[in-house]
Amino acid sequence: MTKQHTPYRTQTVKMPAMLPLYVNAAMHSANVKDWKLSDVCLTIKGWRCDKAKLRSYCQSIGVNKVGGYLPPAYPQIISFPLQMKLMTRKDFPFKLLGLVHLSQSVTQHQPLDINSKLDLEVKFDGHIPHRKGVVFFLKTDVYNQGELVWEGRSGYLFRHRKIADADALKSTPLISDSDLATLSFPQPLKSALPITRRYAFASGDINPIHMSGITAKLLGFKKPIAHGMWLLSAALAKVVPANGNIAIECEFKNPVLLPRSLYIKTDQPIPASRFAVFNEDGEEVHIVGRIAYQEQQSN
């Protein structure tokens, strides 16, 4: 799939440092009067993988050996600073503190060699009404020599009563309760604060709610919570191959308070097509997902 012309205003940038972005995020306030999402598309040309950061990321999700391909969720991780840069612009209408990551999709059109030179693009991709506010989407596209090789779409909830829609329809669950009950093949998933910190420094997502009990409590949480993208990455490491052509949809449910014993269950062993992560007694669901496998095109 080749790159198409879009109405976005493209700005080529360098990968931003995260600490200043968090400072800007803390100071950013909402302005929902006649709000709209920016048409700016941020792009980075010629991104190359930092092997040390990739190794640390892999270790944080339970993968001890770095293979020849980027893990399926990794492009989403490395594009997060660009998302933050878009959301800390003065024209972004929503407050960043309190945003809830509701959903994530990943489409890998071909395996991404760790030595590839890639172009990254991040832009807003619409919004939908919600009973508690509005859900907006950020799209990440990855190109290799002009060919679209990877896509990601993140859904975030901004809660605000003035723009909430009490009549907004509930979305259809990715996996029904009856199907959740049929998932089996349990595998343990280790979650603890040292793991979360390793992931935080490898990914750049150093949000204080993930870093310590003290900083989490300052922001209203009883305990530090695991990153949603860590949870998805760790789950995918157990259920899909890194070198596949895959389409993944997931929904984030209850946050993981650290430390916690987790289990991932699937509809079948690798390659699975449905998965969910539960707490140790199976009473609480943290993430659910569906996976579709596509045939790899020959050159």
Coordinates of C-alpha atoms in Angstrom, one line a residue:
M1 CA 0.0 0.0 0.0
T2 CA 1.6 3.3 -1.1
K3 CA 1.2 6.6 0.5
Q4 CA -1.8 8.7 -0.5
H5 CA -2.4 12.4 -0.5
T6 CA -4.3 13.6 2.6
P7 CA -5.7 17.0 3.7
Y8 CA -3.4 17.1 6.7
R9 CA -0.8 19.8 7.2
T10 CA 2.5 17.8 7.5
Q11 CA 5.2 19.0 9.9
T12 CA 8.5 17.1 9.9
V13 CA 10.0 16.9 13.4
K14 CA 12.7 15.1 15.4
M15 CA 11.7 12.7 18.1
P16 CA 10.8 14.9 21.1
A17 CA 12.1 14.4 24.6
M18 CA 9.4 13.1 27.0
L19 CA 10.1 15.1 30.1
P20 CA 9.3 18.5 28.7
L21 CA 6.1 17.0 27.2
Y22 CA 5.0 15.8 30.6
V23 CA 5.6 19.3 32.0
N24 CA 3.5 20.8 29.2
A25 CA 0.8 18.1 29.8
A26 CA 0.5 19.0 33.5
M27 CA 0.0 22.7 32.6
H28 CA -2.4 22.1 29.6
S29 CA -6.0 23.1 30.3
A30 CA -9.2 22.2 28.4
N31 CA -11.0 24.6 26.1
V32 CA -14.1 22.9 24.8
K33 CA -15.9 25.9 23.4
D34 CA -16.3 25.3 19.6
W35 CA -13.6 22.7 19.9
K36 CA -12.0 20.8 17.0
L37 CA -9.0 18.5 16.5
S38 CA -5.9 19.8 14.7
D39 CA -5.3 18.8 11.1
V40 CA -1.5 18.7 11.7
C41 CA 0.3 15.5 10.9
L42 CA 3.7 15.1 12.6
T43 CA 6.2 13.0 10.8
I44 CA 9.7 11.6 11.4
K45 CA 11.8 10.6 8.5
G46 CA 14.4 7.8 8.6
W47 CA 13.7 6.5 12.1
R48 CA 16.0 3.7 13.2
C49 CA 15.6 1.3 16.0
D50 CA 17.6 1.9 19.2
K51 CA 18.7 -1.7 19.9
A52 CA 19.4 -1.1 23.6
K53 CA 15.9 0.4 24.2
L54 CA 14.4 -2.4 22.2
R55 CA 16.2 -5.0 24.3
S56 CA 15.0 -3.4 27.5
Y57 CA 11.5 -3.2 26.1
C58 CA 11.6 -6.9 25.2
Q59 CA 12.8 -7.9 28.6
S60 CA 10.0 -5.9 30.3
I61 CA 7.4 -7.9 28.3
G62 CA 9.0 -11.3 29.0
V63 CA 11.0 -11.7 25.8
N64 CA 14.6 -12.5 26.7
K65 CA 16.0 -12.6 23.2
V66 CA 15.6 -9.9 20.6
G67 CA 14.7 -11.4 17.2
G68 CA 15.1 -10.0 13.7
Y69 CA 11.8 -8.2 13.7
L70 CA 10.1 -5.5 15.8
P71 CA 7.4 -6.8 18.1
P72 CA 3.9 -6.0 16.7
A73 CA 3.1 -3.3 19.2
Y74 CA 6.5 -1.6 19.2
P75 CA 5.8 1.0 16.5
Q76 CA 3.0 2.3 18.7
I77 CA 5.4 2.5 21.7
I78 CA 8.0 4.5 19.8
S79 CA 5.4 6.9 18.3
F80 CA 4.0 7.8 21.7
P81 CA 6.2 11.0 22.0
L82 CA 4.6 12.2 18.7
Q83 CA 1.2 11.6 20.2
M84 CA 2.2 13.6 23.2
K85 CA 3.5 16.4 21.1
L86 CA 0.2 16.7 19.2
M87 CA -1.8 16.6 22.5
T88 CA 0.4 19.3 24.1
R89 CA -0.1 21.8 21.3
K90 CA -2.0 25.0 22.3
D91 CA -4.8 24.1 19.9
F92 CA -5.5 20.7 21.5
P93 CA -8.9 21.3 23.2
F94 CA -8.7 18.6 26.0
K95 CA -6.9 18.3 29.3
L96 CA -4.4 15.5 29.2
L97 CA -4.5 14.6 32.9
G98 CA -7.3 12.1 33.3
L99 CA -7.4 10.9 29.7
V100 CA -8.4 7.2 29.6
H101 CA -6.8 4.9 26.9
L102 CA -9.9 2.8 25.9
S103 CA -8.8 1.0 22.8
Q104 CA -5.9 0.1 20.5
S105 CA -5.7 -1.4 17.1
V106 CA -2.6 -2.6 15.3
T107 CA -2.4 -3.7 11.7
Q108 CA 1.0 -5.1 10.6
H109 CA 1.0 -5.4 6.8
Q110 CA 4.5 -7.0 6.8
P111 CA 7.1 -7.9 9.4
L112 CA 9.4 -4.9 10.3
D113 CA 13.1 -5.7 10.2
I114 CA 14.9 -4.2 13.2
N115 CA 17.4 -2.7 10.8
S116 CA 14.8 -1.0 8.6
K117 CA 14.8 2.8 8.1
L118 CA 11.2 3.9 8.7
D119 CA 9.1 7.0 8.4
L120 CA 6.5 7.6 11.1
E121 CA 3.4 9.7 10.9
V122 CA 0.9 10.6 13.7
K123 CA -2.3 12.5 13.4
F124 CA -5.8 12.8 14.8
D125 CA -8.3 10.5 13.2
G126 CA -11.8 11.6 14.2
H127 CA -13.9 11.3 17.3
I128 CA -17.2 9.7 18.6
P129 CA -19.7 10.8 21.3
H130 CA -19.6 9.2 24.7
R131 CA -21.9 9.3 27.7
K132 CA -19.2 10.8 29.8
G133 CA -17.5 13.0 27.3
V134 CA -15.9 12.3 23.9
V135 CA -13.6 9.6 22.5
F136 CA -11.0 10.8 20.1
F137 CA -8.6 8.8 18.0
L138 CA -4.9 9.2 17.1
K139 CA -3.6 7.3 14.0
T140 CA 0.0 6.2 13.6
D141 CA 1.3 5.1 10.1
V142 CA 4.7 3.6 9.5
Y143 CA 6.2 3.6 6.0
N144 CA 9.1 1.7 4.6
Q145 CA 10.4 3.3 1.4
G146 CA 7.0 4.9 0.7
E147 CA 5.0 1.7 1.4
L148 CA 2.6 1.6 4.3
V149 CA 3.8 -1.3 6.4
W150 CA 2.1 -0.7 9.8
E151 CA -0.9 1.1 11.2
G152 CA -2.1 1.8 14.7
R153 CA -5.2 3.6 16.1
S154 CA -5.5 4.7 19.7
G155 CA -8.9 5.6 21.3
Y156 CA -8.8 8.0 24.3
L157 CA -11.7 9.1 26.4
F158 CA -11.8 12.7 27.6
R159 CA -14.4 13.1 30.4
H160 CA -16.3 16.4 30.4
R161 CA -20.0 16.9 31.3
K162 CA -20.4 19.8 28.9
I163 CA -19.6 17.7 25.8
A164 CA -21.0 14.4 27.1
D165 CA -23.8 12.8 25.1
A166 CA -26.2 10.9 27.4
D167 CA -27.8 9.3 24.3
A168 CA -24.5 7.9 23.0
L169 CA -24.8 4.2 22.2
K170 CA -22.6 1.7 24.0
S171 CA -20.1 0.1 21.7
T172 CA -20.5 -3.6 21.0
P173 CA -17.9 -5.6 23.1
L174 CA -15.0 -7.1 21.2
I175 CA -15.6 -10.4 23.1
S176 CA -18.9 -11.2 24.6
D177 CA -19.2 -12.5 28.2
S178 CA -20.2 -15.9 27.0
D179 CA -17.1 -16.1 24.7
L180 CA -14.9 -14.8 27.5
A181 CA -16.0 -17.8 29.6
T182 CA -14.8 -20.2 27.0
L183 CA -11.2 -18.9 26.9
S184 CA -8.7 -21.4 28.2
F185 CA -5.0 -22.2 27.9
P186 CA -4.0 -20.0 30.9
Q187 CA -0.5 -18.6 31.0
P188 CA 0.9 -16.5 33.9
L189 CA 1.8 -12.9 33.3
K190 CA 4.1 -11.3 35.8
S191 CA 3.4 -7.7 36.8
A192 CA 5.4 -5.8 39.4
L193 CA 6.7 -2.3 39.9
P194 CA 10.3 -3.1 38.7
I195 CA 8.9 -4.5 35.5
T196 CA 6.7 -1.4 35.0
R197 CA 9.7 0.9 35.6
R198 CA 11.8 -1.0 33.1
Y199 CA 9.1 -0.6 30.5
A200 CA 8.6 3.1 31.4
F201 CA 12.3 3.9 30.7
A202 CA 12.4 1.8 27.6
S203 CA 9.2 3.3 26.1
G204 CA 9.6 6.9 27.4
D205 CA 6.2 6.7 29.1
I206 CA 7.2 7.9 32.5
N207 CA 3.8 9.0 33.7
P208 CA 4.0 9.3 37.5
I209 CA 1.0 7.0 38.0
H210 CA 3.2 4.1 36.8
M211 CA 6.4 4.9 38.6
S212 CA 5.8 4.6 42.4
G213 CA 3.2 4.3 45.1
I214 CA 3.8 7.9 46.3
T215 CA 3.5 9.5 42.9
A216 CA 0.4 7.4 42.1
K217 CA -1.3 8.4 45.3
L218 CA -0.6 12.1 44.6
L219 CA -2.6 11.6 41.4
G220 CA -5.5 9.8 43.0
F221 CA -4.6 6.1 42.7
K222 CA -4.3 3.8 45.7
K223 CA -1.3 2.0 44.1
P224 CA 0.8 2.4 41.0
I225 CA -0.8 1.0 37.8
A226 CA 0.7 -0.9 34.9
H227 CA 0.8 0.8 31.5
G228 CA -2.0 -0.4 29.2
M229 CA 0.5 -0.7 26.3
W230 CA 2.8 -2.8 28.5
L231 CA -0.1 -5.1 29.2
L232 CA -1.0 -5.4 25.5
S233 CA 2.7 -5.9 24.5
A234 CA 3.2 -8.6 27.2
A235 CA 0.1 -10.4 26.1
L236 CA 0.9 -10.3 22.4
A237 CA 4.4 -11.7 23.2
K238 CA 2.7 -14.9 24.4
V239 CA 0.0 -15.3 21.7
V240 CA 1.3 -14.0 18.3
P241 CA 4.5 -14.3 16.3
A242 CA 6.5 -11.1 15.7
N243 CA 7.0 -11.8 12.0
G244 CA 3.3 -12.3 11.1
N245 CA 1.0 -10.2 9.0
I246 CA -1.7 -9.5 11.7
A247 CA -4.5 -7.2 12.6
I248 CA -5.2 -6.7 16.3
E249 CA -8.0 -5.0 18.1
C250 CA -8.1 -4.6 21.9
E251 CA -10.1 -2.9 24.6
F252 CA -8.6 -1.9 27.9
K253 CA -10.8 -2.7 30.9
N254 CA -9.9 -2.5 34.6
P255 CA -6.5 -1.0 35.4
V256 CA -3.8 -3.3 36.9
L257 CA -2.8 -2.2 40.4
L258 CA 0.7 -3.3 41.2
P259 CA 1.9 -5.8 42.1
R260 CA -0.6 -8.3 40.8
S261 CA -0.8 -11.9 39.6
L262 CA -2.3 -12.0 36.1
Y263 CA -3.2 -14.7 33.7
I264 CA -3.7 -14.5 29.9
K265 CA -6.3 -16.9 28.4
T266 CA -6.8 -17.6 24.7
D267 CA -9.2 -19.5 22.5
Q268 CA -6.3 -21.7 21.3
P269 CA -2.5 -21.9 21.6
I270 CA -0.3 -19.8 19.3
P271 CA -1.6 -18.5 17.0
A272 CA -4.6 -17.4 19.0
S273 CA -7.4 -15.3 17.6
R274 CA -9.0 -14.2 20.9
F275 CA -7.4 -13.4 24.2
A276 CA -8.0 -11.7 27.5
V277 CA -6.0 -10.9 30.6
F278 CA -7.6 -11.7 34.0
N279 CA -6.6 -11.2 37.6
E280 CA -5.5 -14.3 39.6
D281 CA -9.0 -15.4 40.6
G282 CA -10.5 -14.7 37.2
E283 CA -13.0 -12.2 38.6
E284 CA -11.6 -9.1 36.9
V285 CA -10.8 -8.5 33.3
H286 CA -8.0 -6.1 32.4
I287 CA -7.8 -6.4 28.6
V288 CA -9.6 -8.2 25.8
G289 CA -8.5 -8.6 22.2
R290 CA -9.1 -10.2 18.8
I291 CA -6.4 -11.1 16.3
A292 CA -6.8 -11.8 12.5
Y293 CA -4.0 -13.3 10.4
Q294 CA -3.4 -12.2 6.9
E295 CA -1.6 -14.1 4.1
Q296 CA 1.9 -12.7 3.5
Q297 CA 2.3 -11.4 0.0
S298 CA 5.2 -12.6 -2.1
N299 CA 7.5 -10.1 -3.7

